[in-house]
């Protein structure tokens, strides 16, 4: 994903980088041709966690069919139980016919 704007973070080809959070510096050069902040490789499991929470923030939600086999297996092993806890608190809802997890209105209020 590509983040645009002040303090925006991006993940491209497994590398994370971010735009400056200093408004004056950003106005001087809003393009990313200067040294990037927090540039570092991101481990595969961390990229998956980000993918899952970003999917949850969309209207379609986290649709299991959009995950590759490795991602689905990791989801079932490490993440599904957490989503079930959020479901019992009313923050997320599982739609079995679509195999999709979606935030409820209550969940959207705290999703960031």
Coordinates of N, CA, C and O in Angstrom, one line a residue:
X1 N 0.8 -1.2 0.0 CA 0.0 0.0 0.0 C 0.9 1.2 0.0 O 2.0 1.2 0.4
X2 N 0.3 2.3 -0.5 CA 1.1 3.6 -0.6 C 0.3 4.6 0.2 O -0.9 4.9 -0.1
X3 N 1.0 5.2 1.2 CA 0.4 6.3 2.0 C 0.8 7.6 1.4 O 2.0 7.8 1.2
X4 N -0.1 8.5 1.2 CA 0.2 9.8 0.7 C -0.2 10.9 1.7 O -1.2 10.8 2.3
X5 N 0.7 11.9 1.9 CA 0.4 13.0 2.7 C 1.3 13.0 4.0 O 2.2 12.1 4.2
X6 N 1.1 14.0 4.8 CA 1.9 14.2 6.0 C 1.8 13.0 6.9 O 0.7 12.5 7.2
X7 N 2.9 12.5 7.4 CA 3.0 11.4 8.3 C 2.5 10.0 7.7 O 2.4 9.1 8.4
X8 N 2.3 10.0 6.4 CA 1.7 8.8 5.8 C 2.8 7.7 5.7 O 3.9 7.9 5.4
X9 N 2.4 6.5 6.1 CA 3.3 5.3 6.0 C 2.9 4.5 4.8 O 1.7 4.4 4.4
X10 N 3.9 3.8 4.2 CA 3.7 3.0 3.0 C 4.4 1.6 3.2 O 5.3 1.6 4.0
X11 N 4.0 0.7 2.5 CA 4.6 -0.6 2.5 C 4.7 -1.1 1.0 O 3.7 -1.3 0.4
X12 N 5.9 -1.1 0.5 CA 6.1 -1.4 -1.0 C 7.3 -2.4 -1.1 O 8.4 -2.2 -0.5
X13 N 7.0 -3.5 -1.7 CA 8.0 -4.6 -1.9 C 8.6 -5.0 -0.6 O 9.8 -5.2 -0.5
X14 N 7.8 -5.1 0.4 CA 8.2 -5.6 1.7 C 9.0 -4.6 2.6 O 9.5 -4.9 3.6
X15 N 9.1 -3.3 2.1 CA 9.8 -2.3 2.8 C 8.8 -1.2 3.3 O 8.0 -0.8 2.5
X16 N 9.0 -0.9 4.5 CA 8.1 0.2 5.1 C 8.9 1.5 5.1 O 10.1 1.6 5.3
X17 N 8.2 2.6 4.7 CA 8.7 3.9 4.8 C 7.6 4.9 5.1 O 6.5 4.6 5.0
X18 N 8.0 6.0 5.6 CA 7.0 7.0 6.0 C 7.4 8.4 5.6 O 8.6 8.7 5.6
X19 N 6.5 9.3 5.4 CA 6.7 10.7 5.1 C 6.9 11.4 6.5 O 6.5 10.9 7.5
X20 N 7.6 12.5 6.4 CA 7.8 13.3 7.6 C 6.5 13.7 8.3 O 5.5 13.9 7.7
X21 N 6.6 13.9 9.6 CA 5.5 14.4 10.4 C 5.6 15.9 10.6 O 4.7 16.5 11.2
X22 N 6.7 16.4 10.2 CA 7.0 17.9 10.4 C 6.3 18.7 9.2 O 6.7 18.5 8.1
X23 N 5.3 19.4 9.5 CA 4.5 20.1 8.5 C 5.3 21.1 7.7 O 5.2 21.1 6.5
X24 N 6.3 21.8 8.3 CA 7.1 22.7 7.5 C 8.0 22.0 6.5 O 8.1 22.4 5.3
X25 N 8.6 20.9 7.0 CA 9.4 20.1 6.0 C 8.6 19.5 4.9 O 9.0 19.4 3.8
X26 N 7.4 19.0 5.3 CA 6.5 18.5 4.3 C 6.1 19.5 3.2 O 6.1 19.2 2.0
X27 N 5.8 20.7 3.6 CA 5.5 21.8 2.7 C 6.6 22.1 1.8 O 6.4 22.5 0.6
X28 N 7.9 22.0 2.3 CA 9.0 22.3 1.5 C 9.3 21.3 0.4 O 9.7 21.6 -0.7
X29 N 8.9 20.0 0.7 CA 9.1 18.9 -0.2 C 8.2 17.8 0.1 O 8.5 16.9 0.8
X30 N 7.0 17.8 -0.5 CA 6.0 16.8 -0.2 C 6.3 15.5 -0.9 O 5.6 14.5 -0.7
X31 N 7.3 15.5 -1.8 CA 7.6 14.2 -2.5 C 8.6 13.4 -1.7 O 9.4 14.0 -0.9
X32 N 8.6 12.2 -1.9 CA 9.5 11.3 -1.1 C 10.9 11.1 -1.8 O 11.4 10.0 -1.9
X33 N 11.5 12.2 -2.2 CA 12.9 12.1 -2.8 C 14.0 12.4 -1.7 O 15.1 12.5 -2.1
X34 N 13.6 12.6 -0.5 CA 14.5 12.9 0.6 C 14.6 11.6 1.4 O 13.8 10.7 1.2
X35 N 15.6 11.5 2.3 CA 15.7 10.2 3.1 C 14.4 9.9 3.8 O 13.7 10.8 4.4
X36 N 14.0 8.7 3.7 CA 12.7 8.2 4.3 C 12.9 7.9 5.7 O 13.9 7.3 6.2
X37 N 11.8 8.2 6.5 CA 11.8 7.8 7.9 C 11.4 6.4 8.1 O 10.7 5.8 7.3
X38 N 11.9 5.7 9.1 CA 11.6 4.4 9.5 C 11.7 3.4 8.4 O 10.9 2.4 8.3
X39 N 12.6 3.5 7.4 CA 12.7 2.6 6.3 C 13.3 1.3 6.9 O 14.3 1.3 7.5
X40 N 12.5 0.2 6.7 CA 13.0 -1.1 7.2 C 12.2 -2.2 6.5 O 11.1 -2.0 6.1
X41 N 12.8 -3.4 6.4 CA 12.0 -4.5 5.9 C 11.0 -5.0 6.9 O 11.2 -4.8 8.1
X42 N 9.9 -5.5 6.4 CA 8.8 -5.9 7.3 C 8.6 -7.4 7.2 O 8.4 -7.9 6.1
X43 N 8.7 -8.1 8.3 CA 8.6 -9.6 8.3 C 7.2 -10.0 7.7 O 6.2 -9.3 7.9
X44 N 7.2 -11.2 7.2 CA 6.0 -11.7 6.5 C 4.8 -11.7 7.5 O 3.7 -11.4 7.1
X45 N 4.9 -12.2 8.7 CA 3.8 -12.3 9.6 C 3.3 -10.9 10.0 O 2.1 -10.7 10.2
X46 N 4.2 -9.9 10.1 CA 3.7 -8.5 10.3 C 2.9 -8.0 9.2 O 1.9 -7.3 9.3
X47 N 3.4 -8.3 7.9 CA 2.7 -7.8 6.7 C 1.3 -8.4 6.7 O 0.3 -7.8 6.3
X48 N 1.2 -9.7 7.1 CA -0.1 -10.4 7.2 C -1.1 -9.7 8.2 O -2.2 -9.4 7.9
X49 N -0.6 -9.4 9.3 CA -1.4 -8.7 10.3 C -1.9 -7.4 9.8 O -3.1 -7.0 10.0
X50 N -1.0 -6.6 9.1 CA -1.5 -5.4 8.6 C -2.5 -5.6 7.5 O -3.5 -4.8 7.4
X51 N -2.3 -6.6 6.6 CA -3.3 -6.8 5.6 C -4.6 -7.1 6.2 O -5.6 -6.6 5.7
X52 N -4.7 -7.9 7.2 CA -5.9 -8.3 7.8 C -6.6 -7.1 8.4 O -7.8 -6.9 8.2
X53 N -5.9 -6.3 9.2 CA -6.6 -5.1 9.8 C -7.0 -4.1 8.7 O -8.0 -3.4 8.9
X54 N -6.2 -4.0 7.7 CA -6.6 -3.0 6.6 C -7.8 -3.6 5.9 O -8.7 -2.8 5.5
X55 N -7.9 -4.9 5.7 CA -9.1 -5.5 5.0 C -10.3 -5.2 5.9 O -11.4 -4.9 5.4
X56 N -10.2 -5.3 7.2 CA -11.3 -5.1 8.1 C -11.9 -3.7 8.0 O -13.0 -3.5 8.2
X57 N -11.0 -2.7 7.6 CA -11.4 -1.3 7.6 C -12.2 -1.0 6.3 O -12.7 0.1 6.1
X58 N -12.3 -2.0 5.4 CA -13.1 -1.8 4.2 C -14.5 -2.2 4.3 O -14.9 -2.9 5.3
X59 N -15.4 -1.8 3.4 CA -16.8 -2.2 3.4 C -16.9 -3.7 3.2 O -17.8 -4.3 3.8
X60 N -16.1 -4.3 2.4 CA -16.1 -5.8 2.2 C -15.7 -6.6 3.4 O -16.1 -7.7 3.6
X61 N -14.8 -5.9 4.2 CA -14.3 -6.6 5.4 C -13.2 -7.6 5.0 O -12.6 -7.6 3.9
X62 N -12.9 -8.5 5.9 CA -11.9 -9.5 5.8 C -12.5 -10.7 5.1 O -13.2 -11.5 5.8
X63 N -12.3 -10.9 3.8 CA -12.9 -12.0 3.1 C -11.9 -13.1 3.0 O -10.8 -12.9 2.4
X64 N -12.2 -14.2 3.5 CA -11.2 -15.3 3.6 C -10.7 -15.8 2.2 O -9.6 -16.1 2.0
X65 N -11.6 -15.7 1.2 CA -11.2 -16.2 -0.1 C -10.2 -15.3 -0.8 O -9.6 -15.7 -1.7
X66 N -10.0 -14.1 -0.2 CA -9.0 -13.2 -0.8 C -7.6 -13.5 -0.2 O -6.6 -12.8 -0.6
X67 N -7.5 -14.4 0.7 CA -6.2 -14.7 1.3 C -5.6 -15.9 0.6 O -6.3 -16.8 0.2
X68 N -4.3 -15.9 0.5 CA -3.6 -17.1 -0.2 C -3.6 -18.2 0.9 O -3.9 -18.0 2.1
X69 N -3.2 -19.4 0.5 CA -3.2 -20.6 1.4 C -2.4 -20.3 2.7 O -2.9 -20.7 3.8
X70 N -1.2 -19.8 2.6 CA -0.4 -19.5 3.8 C -1.1 -18.5 4.7 O -1.2 -18.7 5.9
X71 N -1.6 -17.5 4.1 CA -2.3 -16.4 4.9 C -3.5 -17.0 5.6 O -3.8 -16.7 6.8
X72 N -4.3 -17.9 4.9 CA -5.5 -18.5 5.5 C -5.1 -19.4 6.7 O -5.7 -19.4 7.8
X73 N -4.0 -20.2 6.5 CA -3.6 -21.1 7.6 C -3.1 -20.3 8.8 O -3.4 -20.6 9.9
X74 N -2.4 -19.2 8.6 CA -1.9 -18.3 9.7 C -3.1 -17.6 10.4 O -3.1 -17.5 11.6
X75 N -4.0 -17.2 9.6 CA -5.2 -16.6 10.1 C -5.9 -17.6 11.1 O -6.3 -17.2 12.2
X76 N -6.1 -18.8 10.7 CA -6.8 -19.8 11.5 C -6.0 -20.1 12.7 O -6.6 -20.2 13.8
X77 N -4.7 -20.2 12.6 CA -3.9 -20.5 13.7 C -3.7 -19.4 14.7 O -3.7 -19.7 16.0
X78 N -3.7 -18.2 14.3 CA -3.3 -17.1 15.2 C -4.2 -15.9 15.3 O -4.1 -15.2 16.3
X79 N -5.1 -15.8 14.4 CA -6.0 -14.5 14.4 C -7.5 -14.8 14.6 O -8.2 -14.0 15.2
X80 N -8.0 -15.9 14.1 CA -9.4 -16.2 14.2 C -9.9 -16.1 15.6 O -11.0 -15.6 15.9
X81 N -9.2 -16.6 16.6 CA -9.7 -16.6 18.0 C -9.9 -15.2 18.5 O -10.8 -14.9 19.2
X82 N -8.9 -14.3 18.1 CA -9.1 -12.9 18.5 C -10.3 -12.3 17.9 O -11.0 -11.5 18.6
X83 N -10.6 -12.5 16.6 CA -11.8 -12.0 16.0 C -13.0 -12.5 16.7 O -14.0 -11.8 16.8
X84 N -13.0 -13.8 17.1 CA -14.2 -14.3 17.8 C -14.4 -13.6 19.1 O -15.6 -13.4 19.5
X85 N -13.4 -13.2 19.8 CA -13.5 -12.4 21.0 C -14.2 -11.0 20.7 O -15.0 -10.6 21.5
X86 N -13.7 -10.4 19.6 CA -14.3 -9.1 19.2 C -15.8 -9.3 18.8 O -16.6 -8.4 19.0
X87 N -16.1 -10.5 18.2 CA -17.5 -10.7 17.9 C -18.4 -10.8 19.1 O -19.5 -10.3 19.1
X88 N -17.9 -11.5 20.1 CA -18.7 -11.6 21.3 C -18.9 -10.3 22.0 O -19.9 -10.1 22.8
X89 N -18.0 -9.3 21.8 CA -18.2 -8.0 22.4 C -19.0 -7.0 21.5 O -19.2 -5.9 21.9
X90 N -19.4 -7.5 20.3 CA -20.2 -6.7 19.4 C -19.5 -5.8 18.5 O -20.1 -4.9 17.9
X91 N -18.2 -6.0 18.4 CA -17.3 -5.1 17.6 C -17.2 -5.6 16.1 O -16.8 -4.8 15.2
X92 N -17.4 -6.8 15.9 CA -17.2 -7.4 14.6 C -18.3 -8.5 14.4 O -18.8 -9.1 15.4
X93 N -18.6 -8.8 13.2 CA -19.6 -9.8 12.9 C -19.0 -10.7 11.8 O -18.4 -10.3 10.8
X94 N -19.3 -12.1 12.0 CA -18.8 -13.0 11.0 C -20.0 -13.4 10.1 O -21.1 -13.7 10.6
X95 N -19.9 -13.3 8.8 CA -20.9 -13.7 7.8 C -20.5 -15.0 7.2 O -19.7 -15.1 6.3
X96 N -21.1 -16.1 7.8 CA -20.7 -17.5 7.3 C -20.9 -17.7 5.9 O -20.0 -18.4 5.2
X97 N -22.0 -17.3 5.3 CA -22.2 -17.6 3.9 C -21.2 -16.9 3.0 O -20.9 -17.5 1.9
X98 N -20.6 -15.8 3.4 CA -19.5 -15.2 2.6 C -18.1 -15.4 3.1 O -17.2 -15.0 2.5
X99 N -18.0 -16.1 4.2 CA -16.8 -16.3 4.9 C -16.0 -15.0 5.1 O -14.9 -14.8 4.6
X100 N -16.7 -14.0 5.7 CA -16.2 -12.7 5.8 C -16.4 -12.1 7.2 O -17.5 -12.3 7.8
X101 N -15.4 -11.5 7.7 CA -15.5 -10.8 9.0 C -15.7 -9.3 8.7 O -14.9 -8.7 7.9
X102 N -16.7 -8.6 9.3 CA -16.9 -7.2 9.1 C -17.1 -6.5 10.4 O -17.7 -7.0 11.3
X103 N -16.5 -5.3 10.5 CA -16.7 -4.5 11.6 C -18.2 -4.0 11.8 O -18.8 -3.7 10.8
X104 N -18.7 -4.0 13.0 CA -20.0 -3.4 13.2 C -19.8 -1.9 13.4 O -18.7 -1.4 13.4
X105 N -20.9 -1.2 13.5 CA -20.8 0.2 13.7 C -20.0 0.5 15.0 O -19.1 1.4 15.0
X106 N -20.2 -0.3 16.0 CA -19.5 -0.2 17.3 C -18.0 -0.4 17.0 O -17.1 0.3 17.6
X107 N -17.7 -1.4 16.2 CA -16.3 -1.7 15.9 C -15.6 -0.6 15.1 O -14.4 -0.3 15.3
X108 N -16.4 0.0 14.2 CA -15.8 1.0 13.3 C -15.4 2.3 14.2 O -14.5 3.0 13.8
X109 N -16.1 2.5 15.3 CA -15.9 3.6 16.1 C -14.5 3.5 16.8 O -13.9 4.5 17.2
X110 N -13.9 2.3 16.9 CA -12.6 2.2 17.6 C -11.6 1.5 16.7 O -10.5 1.1 17.1
X111 N -11.9 1.4 15.4 CA -11.0 0.6 14.5 C -9.7 1.2 14.3 O -8.8 0.5 13.8
X112 N -9.5 2.4 14.5 CA -8.2 3.0 14.3 C -7.2 2.7 15.4 O -6.1 2.9 15.4

